[in-house]
Coordinates of C-alpha atoms and ligand atoms in Angstrom, one line a residue:
M284 CA 8.1 -27.3 7.5
P285 CA 10.3 -24.6 8.9
T286 CA 8.8 -21.2 8.3
T287 CA 11.7 -19.2 9.7
P288 CA 15.0 -19.9 8.0
D289 CA 17.8 -19.8 10.6
D290 CA 18.8 -16.3 9.6
P291 CA 19.9 -13.8 12.2
G292 CA 20.1 -11.1 9.6
S293 CA 22.5 -8.3 9.0
A294 CA 22.8 -4.6 9.8
P295 CA 21.1 -2.1 7.4
R296 CA 23.4 -1.3 4.5
R297 CA 23.3 1.7 2.2
E298 CA 24.3 2.1 -1.4
V299 CA 23.7 4.7 -4.1
F300 CA 20.7 3.7 -6.3
G301 CA 20.7 6.7 -8.7
R302 CA 20.4 10.4 -9.0
L303 CA 17.4 12.7 -9.7
A304 CA 17.5 15.2 -12.5
D305 CA 18.6 17.9 -10.0
G306 CA 21.5 15.8 -8.9
T307 CA 20.0 14.6 -5.6
E308 CA 21.5 11.2 -4.7
V309 CA 18.9 8.5 -4.0
H310 CA 20.0 5.7 -1.7
R311 CA 18.9 2.1 -1.4
W312 CA 18.9 0.5 2.0
T313 CA 19.1 -3.3 2.4
L314 CA 17.7 -5.0 5.5
A315 CA 17.8 -8.8 6.0
R316 CA 16.5 -11.0 8.7
G317 CA 14.5 -14.3 9.1
G318 CA 14.6 -15.1 5.4
T319 CA 13.4 -11.7 4.3
V320 CA 15.5 -9.3 2.2
L321 CA 14.0 -5.9 2.1
K322 CA 15.4 -3.1 -0.1
V323 CA 14.0 0.4 0.5
L324 CA 14.7 3.6 -1.5
S325 CA 15.0 7.1 0.0
Y326 CA 12.9 8.2 -3.0
G327 CA 9.3 7.7 -2.1
G328 CA 10.2 5.4 0.8
I329 CA 9.7 2.8 -1.9
V330 CA 10.0 -0.9 -1.1
Q331 CA 12.1 -1.8 -4.2
T332 CA 12.6 -5.5 -3.3
L333 CA 10.9 -7.9 -0.9
E334 CA 12.5 -11.3 -1.1
R335 CA 11.1 -14.4 0.5
P336 CA 12.0 -18.1 0.0
D337 CA 9.5 -20.5 -1.5
R338 CA 8.7 -23.9 0.0
A339 CA 11.9 -25.4 -1.5
G340 CA 13.9 -22.5 0.0
H341 CA 14.4 -20.6 -3.2
P342 CA 14.2 -16.8 -2.8
A343 CA 12.2 -14.6 -5.1
N344 CA 11.2 -10.9 -5.1
V345 CA 7.5 -11.0 -4.3
S346 CA 6.9 -7.3 -5.1
L347 CA 6.7 -5.4 -8.3
G348 CA 9.1 -2.6 -9.1
F349 CA 12.0 -1.5 -11.2
D350 CA 15.7 -2.1 -11.1
T351 CA 16.7 1.6 -11.8
L352 CA 15.5 4.9 -10.5
A353 CA 14.3 6.6 -13.7
P354 CA 11.1 4.7 -14.2
Y355 CA 10.1 5.3 -10.6
T356 CA 10.2 9.0 -11.3
T357 CA 8.2 8.8 -14.5
D358 CA 6.0 5.7 -14.9
S359 CA 5.4 4.1 -11.6
P360 CA 1.8 3.2 -10.6
Y361 CA 3.0 3.7 -7.0
F362 CA 5.0 0.5 -6.9
G363 CA 6.0 -0.2 -3.2
A364 CA 5.7 3.5 -2.4
L365 CA 4.7 5.4 0.8
I366 CA 1.5 7.2 0.1
G367 CA 0.5 10.5 1.7
R368 CA -1.0 12.7 2.7
Y369 CA -4.2 11.0 1.8
G370 CA -4.0 7.4 0.5
N371 CA -6.8 6.6 -2.0
R372 CA -9.3 9.1 -3.4
V373 CA -10.7 12.5 -2.4
A374 CA -13.8 13.4 -4.5
R375 CA -13.3 16.3 -6.9
G376 CA -10.1 17.3 -5.0
R377 CA -11.9 19.2 -2.3
F378 CA -13.1 18.8 1.3
T379 CA -14.2 21.1 4.1
L380 CA -12.7 21.1 7.5
D381 CA -13.9 23.3 10.4
G382 CA -15.8 25.4 7.8
T383 CA -12.9 26.0 5.5
E384 CA -12.8 24.4 2.0
H385 CA -9.5 23.0 0.8
R386 CA -8.6 22.3 -2.8
L387 CA -6.3 19.6 -3.9
P388 CA -4.8 18.9 -7.3
V389 CA -6.9 16.4 -9.3
N390 CA -4.9 13.6 -10.9
D391 CA -7.4 10.8 -11.4
G392 CA -10.3 11.9 -13.5
P393 CA -12.1 14.5 -11.4
N394 CA -10.6 13.2 -8.2
T395 CA -7.4 13.4 -6.1
L396 CA -5.6 10.0 -5.8
H397 CA -2.8 9.2 -3.3
G398 CA -2.2 12.7 -2.1
G399 CA -2.0 14.5 -5.5
D400 CA 0.4 14.5 -8.5
D401 CA 3.3 15.4 -6.3
G402 CA 2.5 13.1 -3.4
W403 CA 5.0 11.7 -0.9
D404 CA 5.7 8.8 -3.2
R405 CA 7.8 11.3 -5.2
R406 CA 9.7 12.9 -2.3
V407 CA 13.2 12.2 -1.1
W408 CA 12.9 11.0 2.5
H409 CA 15.6 11.2 5.1
A410 CA 16.5 7.7 6.1
E411 CA 18.6 6.2 8.9
P412 CA 18.9 2.9 10.6
S413 CA 16.9 2.4 13.8
G414 CA 17.9 -0.6 15.8
A415 CA 19.6 -3.6 14.3
H416 CA 16.9 -4.4 11.7
G417 CA 15.0 -1.2 11.1
L418 CA 15.0 1.9 9.0
T419 CA 13.3 5.2 9.9
L420 CA 12.3 7.5 7.1
R421 CA 11.4 11.2 7.9
L422 CA 9.7 13.8 5.9
T423 CA 8.5 17.4 6.7
S424 CA 5.5 18.3 4.6
P425 CA 4.9 22.1 4.6
D426 CA 1.6 23.8 5.3
G427 CA -0.3 23.8 2.0
D428 CA 1.6 20.8 0.5
Q429 CA -0.6 19.6 -2.4
G430 CA -3.4 21.8 -0.9
F431 CA -3.6 20.1 2.5
P432 CA -3.6 22.4 5.5
G433 CA -1.0 22.2 8.4
A434 CA 2.7 21.5 8.4
L435 CA 3.2 17.8 9.1
A436 CA 6.2 16.0 10.6
V437 CA 6.1 12.4 9.5
E438 CA 8.1 9.3 10.5
V439 CA 7.8 5.8 9.0
D440 CA 9.6 2.8 10.4
Y441 CA 10.3 -0.3 8.3
L442 CA 11.2 -3.1 10.8
L443 CA 12.1 -6.7 10.2
G444 CA 11.1 -9.1 13.0
E445 CA 12.8 -12.4 13.9
A446 CA 10.7 -14.5 11.6
G447 CA 11.3 -12.1 8.7
E448 CA 7.9 -10.3 9.2
L449 CA 7.8 -6.7 7.9
R450 CA 6.2 -4.2 10.2
I451 CA 5.5 -0.6 9.0
D452 CA 4.8 2.0 11.7
Y453 CA 3.6 5.5 10.6
R454 CA 3.5 8.6 12.9
A455 CA 2.6 12.2 12.1
T456 CA 2.0 15.4 13.9
T457 CA 0.5 18.7 12.6
D458 CA 0.5 22.4 13.6
A459 CA -3.0 22.9 12.2
P460 CA -6.1 20.8 11.8
T461 CA -5.8 18.5 8.7
V462 CA -6.6 15.0 7.4
V463 CA -4.1 12.1 7.1
N464 CA -4.4 8.6 5.7
L465 CA -1.1 6.9 5.1
T466 CA -0.4 3.5 3.5
N467 CA 2.2 1.6 1.5
H468 CA 1.4 0.6 -2.1
L469 CA 3.2 -2.8 -2.4
Y470 CA 2.2 -4.9 -5.3
F471 CA 2.4 -8.5 -4.3
N472 CA 3.0 -11.6 -6.5
L473 CA 3.9 -14.4 -4.1
G474 CA 5.1 -16.4 -7.1
G475 CA 7.8 -13.8 -7.8
E476 CA 7.5 -10.6 -9.9
G477 CA 7.4 -11.2 -13.6
G478 CA 6.2 -14.8 -13.0
G479 CA 2.6 -14.3 -14.3
G480 CA -0.8 -13.6 -12.8
I481 CA -2.2 -13.8 -9.3
G482 CA -5.5 -15.4 -10.3
D483 CA -4.7 -18.6 -8.5
H484 CA -3.6 -16.8 -5.3
R485 CA -6.0 -17.6 -2.5
L486 CA -7.1 -14.4 -0.8
G487 CA -8.9 -14.2 2.5
L488 CA -10.2 -10.9 3.9
A489 CA -11.7 -10.4 7.4
A490 CA -14.4 -8.1 6.1
A491 CA -18.1 -8.7 6.0
H492 CA -18.7 -5.3 4.3
Y493 CA -17.2 -3.2 1.6
T494 CA -17.8 0.3 0.2
P495 CA -19.3 0.3 -3.3
V496 CA -18.1 3.1 -5.6
D497 CA -19.5 5.4 -8.3
G498 CA -18.2 5.6 -11.8
T499 CA -15.1 7.5 -10.7
L500 CA -14.3 5.0 -7.9
I501 CA -15.5 7.3 -5.1
P502 CA -17.5 5.5 -2.3
T503 CA -21.2 6.1 -2.6
G504 CA -21.4 6.1 1.2
E505 CA -23.1 2.7 1.3
I506 CA -21.6 0.1 3.6
A507 CA -22.7 -3.0 1.7
P508 CA -22.5 -6.7 2.8
V509 CA -20.2 -8.9 0.9
A510 CA -22.5 -12.0 1.4
D511 CA -23.6 -13.5 -1.9
T512 CA -21.4 -11.2 -4.0
P513 CA -18.0 -11.7 -5.7
F514 CA -16.7 -9.5 -2.8
D515 CA -17.0 -12.3 -0.3
F516 CA -13.5 -13.3 0.7
R517 CA -14.4 -14.3 4.3
R518 CA -13.4 -17.8 3.3
A519 CA -10.2 -17.6 1.3
K520 CA -10.8 -18.2 -2.4
P521 CA -8.7 -17.8 -5.6
V522 CA -8.6 -14.2 -6.7
G523 CA -9.7 -15.2 -10.2
R524 CA -12.7 -17.2 -9.2
D525 CA -15.3 -14.4 -9.4
L526 CA -13.1 -11.8 -11.0
R527 CA -14.9 -12.1 -14.4
T528 CA -18.4 -12.0 -12.9
A529 CA -20.5 -9.2 -14.6
H530 CA -21.2 -7.6 -11.3
P531 CA -21.7 -3.8 -11.8
Q532 CA -19.0 -3.0 -9.2
L533 CA -16.4 -5.2 -10.9
L534 CA -17.3 -3.7 -14.3
R535 CA -16.8 -0.2 -12.9
A536 CA -13.3 -0.9 -11.6
Q537 CA -12.2 -3.4 -14.3
G538 CA -11.8 -5.9 -11.4
Y539 CA -11.4 -5.5 -7.7
D540 CA -10.4 -1.9 -6.7
H541 CA -12.5 -1.6 -3.5
N542 CA -12.3 -0.6 0.1
F543 CA -13.0 -3.6 2.4
V544 CA -14.3 -2.7 5.9
L545 CA -12.4 -4.8 8.3
D546 CA -14.7 -6.4 10.9
K547 CA -12.2 -5.6 13.7
G548 CA -12.4 -1.8 13.1
V549 CA -9.7 0.6 14.4
T550 CA -7.5 -1.2 16.9
A551 CA -4.6 -0.1 19.2
A552 CA -2.4 -3.0 18.0
P553 CA -2.3 -4.7 14.6
E554 CA -5.0 -7.3 14.2
H555 CA -5.7 -9.9 11.5
A556 CA -6.9 -8.4 8.2
A557 CA -5.9 -10.7 5.3
T558 CA -4.2 -13.9 4.2
L559 CA -2.7 -14.5 0.8
Y560 CA -1.5 -17.9 -0.3
D561 CA 0.2 -19.0 -3.6
P562 CA -0.3 -22.7 -3.9
A563 CA 2.4 -23.0 -6.6
S564 CA 5.3 -21.6 -4.5
G565 CA 3.9 -22.4 -1.1
R566 CA 4.4 -18.8 0.0
L567 CA 1.8 -17.6 2.5
M568 CA 1.4 -14.0 3.7
T569 CA -0.8 -12.6 6.5
V570 CA -1.6 -9.0 7.0
A571 CA -2.4 -7.5 10.4
T572 CA -3.2 -3.8 10.9
T573 CA -4.4 -1.1 13.2
E574 CA -6.4 0.4 10.3
P575 CA -10.2 -0.1 9.9
A576 CA -10.0 -0.9 6.2
L577 CA -8.0 -2.2 3.3
Q578 CA -8.1 -1.4 -0.4
F579 CA -7.9 -4.6 -2.4
Y580 CA -6.8 -3.7 -5.9
S581 CA -6.3 -6.6 -8.4
G582 CA -3.7 -4.8 -10.6
N583 CA -6.4 -3.9 -13.2
F584 CA -4.5 -1.1 -14.8
L585 CA -1.2 -2.9 -15.4
D586 CA -1.1 -3.0 -19.2
G587 CA 2.1 -4.5 -20.3
T588 CA 4.0 -1.2 -20.7
L589 CA 6.3 -1.6 -17.7
T590 CA 9.2 -4.0 -17.3
G591 CA 10.3 -5.3 -13.9
P592 CA 13.8 -6.3 -12.6
S593 CA 13.1 -9.8 -14.0
G594 CA 13.1 -8.3 -17.5
R595 CA 9.5 -9.3 -17.9
T596 CA 6.5 -7.0 -18.4
Y597 CA 3.6 -6.5 -16.0
R598 CA 0.2 -7.1 -17.4
Q599 CA -3.3 -6.9 -15.9
G600 CA -3.6 -9.1 -12.8
D601 CA 0.1 -9.7 -12.5
A602 CA 0.0 -8.5 -8.9
L603 CA -2.4 -7.3 -6.2
C604 CA -2.3 -4.6 -3.6
L605 CA -3.7 -4.8 0.0
E606 CA -3.5 -1.2 1.1
T607 CA -4.3 -0.8 4.8
Q608 CA -6.1 2.5 5.3
H609 CA -9.0 4.5 6.5
F610 CA -11.9 4.7 4.0
P611 CA -11.5 6.6 0.7
D612 CA -12.9 10.1 0.6
S613 CA -13.5 10.1 4.4
P614 CA -13.1 13.9 4.6
N615 CA -16.4 14.1 2.6
H616 CA -18.2 11.3 4.5
P617 CA -18.8 12.3 8.2
A618 CA -20.2 8.8 8.9
F619 CA -16.9 7.1 8.0
P620 CA -14.2 6.7 10.7
S621 CA -12.5 10.1 11.0
T622 CA -9.1 10.9 9.3
V623 CA -8.9 14.4 11.0
L624 CA -5.6 15.1 12.9
R625 CA -5.4 18.1 15.2
P626 CA -2.4 19.9 16.8
G627 CA -1.4 18.0 20.0
E628 CA -2.5 14.6 18.6
T629 CA -0.2 12.0 17.0
Y630 CA -1.4 10.1 14.0
T631 CA -0.3 6.4 14.3
S632 CA -0.8 3.4 12.0
S633 CA 0.9 0.0 12.0
T634 CA 0.7 -2.9 9.6
V635 CA 2.5 -6.2 9.8
Y636 CA 3.1 -8.5 6.8
A637 CA 4.2 -12.0 8.1
F638 CA 5.4 -14.8 5.9
A639 CA 5.4 -18.6 6.0
V640 CA 5.4 -21.5 3.6
R641 CA 2.9 -24.4 3.3
Ligands
BGC970 C1 -6.1 2.5 -6.7 C2 -6.2 2.2 -8.1 C3 -5.0 2.8 -8.9 C4 -3.8 2.1 -8.3 C5 -2.5 2.6 -8.9 C6 -4.8 1.9 -6.2 O1 -4.6 2.2 -4.9 O2 -7.2 2.1 -5.9 O3 -7.4 2.7 -8.7 O4 -5.1 2.5 -10.2 O5 -3.8 2.5 -6.9 O6 -2.5 3.8 -9.3

């Protein structure tokens, strides 16, 4: 079965997607190569569409989103967005670095989620093509942005490879010590958005451990083995198989919403982290990353109030996220891999989503 349609691709193309309330134009860039069609917004660096063919060659958008700008600015649970400065949670919106306490806006119960209520998912990025099949987004984040110290210069590349694989490269530098943890918040449904739940998707995670959470989804600090728990995805299994187990951690998060500790740790080049397979469409995705962890979120808080481009609503479990990252709340857990970035250093992170059909 060919996994790479004979598709040399086309040069990045720009169109106007909408306008913000203050008149700022938001662009949508389209990249195509190797059977993948990728559409990225300058607003939030959002992946608005990620199209892949099924085993019969029929394309579908395998990521959740909206077909207009307005709901992205008001209602989006981070659909496809670039997340910064700190992906995932920081407990009680505070951390101490080099003896100074920093306060962040709290936007998720008592905690800060995904960089605060005005995170990078809500910024207009400067976008321009890089190479024949890439797009580079740039953002300058001033000192004190959402309470974080240091002015940050950030670049994110979206690149399509020959086989249609999507590679995301993140880089950042700072002028003062700070913490950084960047990710992308794609919601995947390999059957196509609006097509129902992901309970039958087979998920494999190269993680023998995960970080259990407290009642506000902050890691307790424990690095727990997945063996003999619903968190064991070392052999791929349907997402829905153990999802309704009355395990205290699943009750707490209304499903999976946990940081999996990748066995490979931090790596210089992307290494295997996850596989996701939809038996109905035949679409298979693999995730490789340089990051030491991945947040597996089973779309628990989708509640039927949002409508996708398909015209259908999104309900609990209609998609899942595999957010490559450092551990949540690392700034408050000295034993976790460090997220500190200092002047003179460059933060780098790379993740590759590759596709095939079976
Ligand atoms: C978090 C969830 C949150 C979701 C969307 C995920 O990264 O772990 O708890 O509900 O993002 O907001």
